[in-house]
Amino acid sequence: MTDHPQGDVWGSGAKMKRRLLAAVLAVGMAVLPAAGAAAEEMILVEESGPEATAETSEAQQSAGLENAGVLETVSGETENMSETQPDAQSETGTPEILPAETEPAEFLLDETLEALSEETTERDQQNMQTEQPDTPQAETEDGFVTAVEVVDSAEYTLYDAAGDELPEAGTEDALSGTLQISGLASEASLPAISRYAAASFGQSYGSQLSGPDAAVYQAFETAYASQWQTGSLEVTLPQSVTFFLEYTYDEDGGKTIAVADRDMNASYQEAELTLIWALQAALDAFAYDHPEVFWLNSFSYYAPIQYTVSAEGYTGVIREITFTPSEAYPSAGSEIPAFRAAVDQAVNEISSGLEAGDTKAEIALAVHDYICQKAVYQENAYAHSAGGFFLHGGYVVCEGYAKAFKILCGRLGVSSILVVGDAGGPHMWNYVQLENGNWYLVDATWDDQGSGIWYTYFLAGSNTMSWSGVTIGEERILYTNFSGSEYSWNFAYPNLTGASYFEDADHAHIWLAAEEKAPTCTEEGYTLYRCICNETSLERRNALGHSYRKKNYVYNNDATCLSDGTKTAVCDNGCGTKLHTVYVPGTKLAPTMEVSAKSLKLKKKQSTGKLKVTGMGPGDYVKSWITSDQRIVKVSGGADGTCTVKAGKKTGKAEITIVLASGLTKTVKVKVQENTVKTTKITGVQKKLTIRKNGKYLLTPVIKPITSGEKVTYSSSNKKVATVNAKGKIKAKKKGKTVITIRSGKEKVKCTVTVK
């Protein structure tokens, strides 16, 4: 700010005239109170005119004074001894001044002016300055600066340009507003007309700032990037931003007039622009240098202005600023702990695949591939911040890809920055710096393709061919104004190298497994690696050979009811080759057996083959069929569980014993009688049955006992709908219903058949 020198307190011209008039009035009031009052009224009318007189009278009436134009001195106690004067009105409505009342005052005025003139000349020659006391300042709703100036023991009130008296005190003035959003590709723009532009990149965007810009940026870093705060922040600038408001004097009315419109003052405008430029530039640099502050959207700011008064005017000082952040999306600030944990987990996962001594290019590749594998390109409320990648399913757009890449590279020791521009539309990507000092382009968004991960935009240079058929340098236009605001810096980018990292003959190959065959016990294997520069490398691996050191046995599931099962040793390498087989003690299966009947009734000389053995365990069989009395019943059967039972000529009771090879036995009781065995029950027949026209169905009734000698018969109630033969086979004829009756002896069951 330009220094404004202190003016002569006494001044010259209108200033000196005003001060002399004040001194004369003070003396006149002390000597001739009544005359002084009249003279004072006359002087004010002449200096200020009718309008000022009206204003003064109104002000004095509100203070309980009757005489207009009375000025109250600051030094000494002065009594108002004026007598009330009648208001003599002229035809025009202007108060008339009586000549007789003004003569004493004019006489005193002449003598006093002469005396004070000599004293004033002496003071001017001695260059004496009168010290101004501190006075309260404020700003009205109209933007006017207010204060009370005390000069040479007389009180002078400030007025605005309209002649209205300004209040003596009020709240302090302030600058406030909201910064433009940074960190979105759609908000950035080409270089704006700005008085600030960085000459070179340096180490970050923040390193390009200076003065109040840098101070605000550093405060942001400490509070939000280091301490992870989310609340408001108070910043004290290292150097104040100041401006000067000069006031003038109305020579005719003797009134002090402040600058009418602060916003029209060049000094104020310069200070305001300096402050706004500093705040916006600090936010822009901070948003691009620290995407880990994912929850931040923008700031509103409040900067109090302190005024000091001098003989020439008022100096405004801005030293402290309060910032209030807004969130990128609702409750984003509450997600900070989860975000930090998710970043730590991602770093650990990537690190697990790295080895000591890996180059920065290899680390950048691991980050690149990790992001391409985890991210899903999708627009949503979180997609433009790193929070979308780490906390909300990886659903992000270009900003989410680029910000996650920068965060992870930074945690793993690789320098990376955010770059924004036009690539067929607003777009954000990254530059990374490798050991050779060169900067290369990485665009994980465009390398993440549905067919897999591509590497067209990994460690590319400005001369690398893009998908568009032109070089990357021609494909992309860089935006250097991050918020699109005219109140910001035009930031500098590092120079993108011309050739890609892999076009450099001395580059360190980054090998990616392109094809692999695992070795077997009898055949060798190999891995074919391919660098992004297309050079290949083949790594061969010898055949493994069989190994049984681990004593891996496979149970053969071959146990029976007669013997234990076995297990076989197989090759450790999983080729399935077996070495030898051994029994596994205690694995023999428990024997089981089911018999079709627990007892039999037979007529003398009747034979049946319906007695059967089922449910025998693996390896088991019927070893023998034994009758307790062959005169009553004989039995002959096989190992498979089938047999023939024949009653003898003699009635009576006997038992048939079935013995399995495993030793399990069961007994069936047999009764031989004179008469035919009668049916006691018919089961196994459905009550309802549906058959389509021309369809067939076989009934399989179960007759109890199984040795019943009574014949089974079948009949249909409507043969036009369906018929049934002697073996129980139903044939559907036409649509309708019929009832099939099954009879055996006195027992019968029915089945209703519906033909469709």
XYZ file of C-alpha atoms in Angstrom, residues 48-57 162 255:
12
model
C -24.212 26.357 4.867
C -27.253 27.897 3.228
C -30.902 27.141 3.869
C -30.571 23.351 3.559
C -27.837 23.095 6.139
C -29.785 25.400 8.479
C -32.789 23.142 8.318
C -30.665 20.090 9.012
C -28.926 21.765 11.934
C -32.199 22.938 13.486
C -25.862 13.789 0.612
C -18.768 20.103 7.016
